[in-house]
XYZ file of C-alpha atoms in Angstrom:
136
model
C 105.215 107.347 95.651
C 102.057 105.656 94.481
C 100.262 106.172 97.774
C 99.713 102.481 98.474
C 100.522 101.440 102.026
C 101.497 97.986 103.236
C 98.243 96.205 104.092
C 97.475 92.515 104.360
C 94.337 90.787 105.603
C 92.991 93.958 107.201
C 96.236 94.568 109.106
C 97.834 97.943 108.471
C 101.171 98.745 110.054
C 100.947 102.310 111.407
C 104.617 102.747 110.427
C 104.253 101.219 106.965
C 106.413 102.513 104.163
C 104.663 103.699 101.034
C 105.646 101.945 97.810
C 108.510 103.941 96.356
C 109.553 104.099 92.723
C 110.879 102.157 91.051
C 109.334 98.843 91.930
C 111.624 96.077 90.647
C 110.348 92.761 89.327
C 113.153 90.172 89.228
C 112.494 87.172 86.973
C 114.460 83.894 86.828
C 114.544 82.367 83.347
C 114.857 78.803 82.108
C 117.040 77.794 79.128
C 114.240 78.797 76.718
C 114.235 82.307 78.286
C 110.794 81.679 79.803
C 110.041 83.249 83.175
C 109.801 80.518 85.796
C 110.033 82.417 89.111
C 109.672 86.022 90.137
C 110.204 88.380 93.046
C 109.107 91.940 93.636
C 111.383 94.424 95.368
C 110.921 97.954 96.661
C 113.363 100.591 97.813
C 113.258 101.503 101.502
C 113.701 105.290 101.862
C 116.894 106.589 103.470
C 115.250 107.705 106.697
C 113.969 104.127 107.273
C 117.044 102.123 106.185
C 118.577 101.852 109.667
C 115.232 100.754 111.120
C 113.065 99.394 108.283
C 110.390 98.006 110.602
C 109.114 94.472 110.617
C 107.315 92.225 108.190
C 103.511 92.063 108.412
C 102.591 89.303 110.913
C 101.970 85.996 109.131
C 103.990 87.008 106.041
C 107.479 86.205 107.365
C 108.002 83.337 104.878
C 106.940 85.414 101.858
C 108.522 88.774 102.682
C 112.055 89.625 103.727
C 114.152 92.718 104.095
C 117.533 92.410 102.422
C 120.367 94.717 101.488
C 121.591 94.564 97.910
C 125.163 95.076 96.850
C 125.840 97.751 94.275
C 124.718 96.262 90.964
C 125.553 97.175 87.386
C 122.568 96.862 85.060
C 121.802 97.648 81.441
C 118.350 99.005 80.710
C 116.076 100.008 77.892
C 113.142 102.327 78.744
C 109.703 101.606 77.296
C 106.462 103.598 77.439
C 103.398 101.403 77.307
C 102.088 98.343 79.095
C 104.121 95.418 80.474
C 101.830 92.989 78.588
C 102.626 94.594 75.202
C 104.436 92.380 72.703
C 106.673 95.402 72.058
C 107.757 95.454 75.711
C 108.901 91.836 75.551
C 110.899 92.748 72.416
C 112.850 95.323 74.444
C 114.721 92.459 76.128
C 115.786 91.037 72.766
C 116.979 94.462 71.595
C 118.752 95.103 74.901
C 120.544 91.733 74.905
C 121.712 92.330 71.339
C 122.988 95.839 72.155
C 124.842 94.629 75.263
C 126.416 91.727 73.359
C 127.323 93.950 70.391
C 129.134 96.263 72.835
C 131.252 93.324 74.012
C 129.640 93.291 77.461
C 128.251 90.300 79.335
C 124.980 89.866 81.209
C 123.316 87.154 83.269
C 121.312 85.104 80.796
C 119.161 83.417 83.448
C 117.337 86.509 84.708
C 115.692 89.722 83.602
C 114.315 92.583 85.632
C 111.602 95.181 85.124
C 111.566 98.583 86.774
C 108.131 100.181 87.025
C 107.757 103.855 87.804
C 103.968 104.084 88.055
C 101.159 101.995 89.547
C 101.188 98.665 87.724
C 97.725 98.558 86.187
C 96.685 102.052 85.143
C 97.378 103.615 81.769
C 100.593 103.847 79.833
C 103.634 103.435 81.993
C 107.348 103.975 81.946
C 108.848 100.513 82.314
C 112.519 99.647 81.961
C 113.633 96.305 80.560
C 116.781 95.396 82.499
C 119.510 92.786 82.242
C 122.099 92.445 84.993
C 125.847 92.624 84.373
C 127.412 89.170 84.626
C 129.780 90.304 87.395
C 127.014 91.606 89.698
C 125.908 89.663 92.755
C 122.359 91.029 93.232
């Protein structure tokens, strides 16, 4: 884990869960494939899944705990920074490879999986598209 605990406005939950890898960024796309809305998601460790705790007071509208169905994704790993032009190209290459394989993906969203703290140094980041039959 990155060692960052859930804190907001000076409040720190004594039972907070540390950010676990990977952190998922889910992006909704418009018809021009531009990102128009995003969400961030984190895995809750097994020992906390039956009792994940509560949302930080005052953040109930912005934060929710949800269970995802099993989801099929296609990914392309990248080592660098999420702002690199080359990272954005990974989605184009991934979409082409998935289409060339005769598979289908949701064309209105793309995900990123980050395995290290978001702003420091080169990172392993996965460009992800979601299988068209998945309900996540």
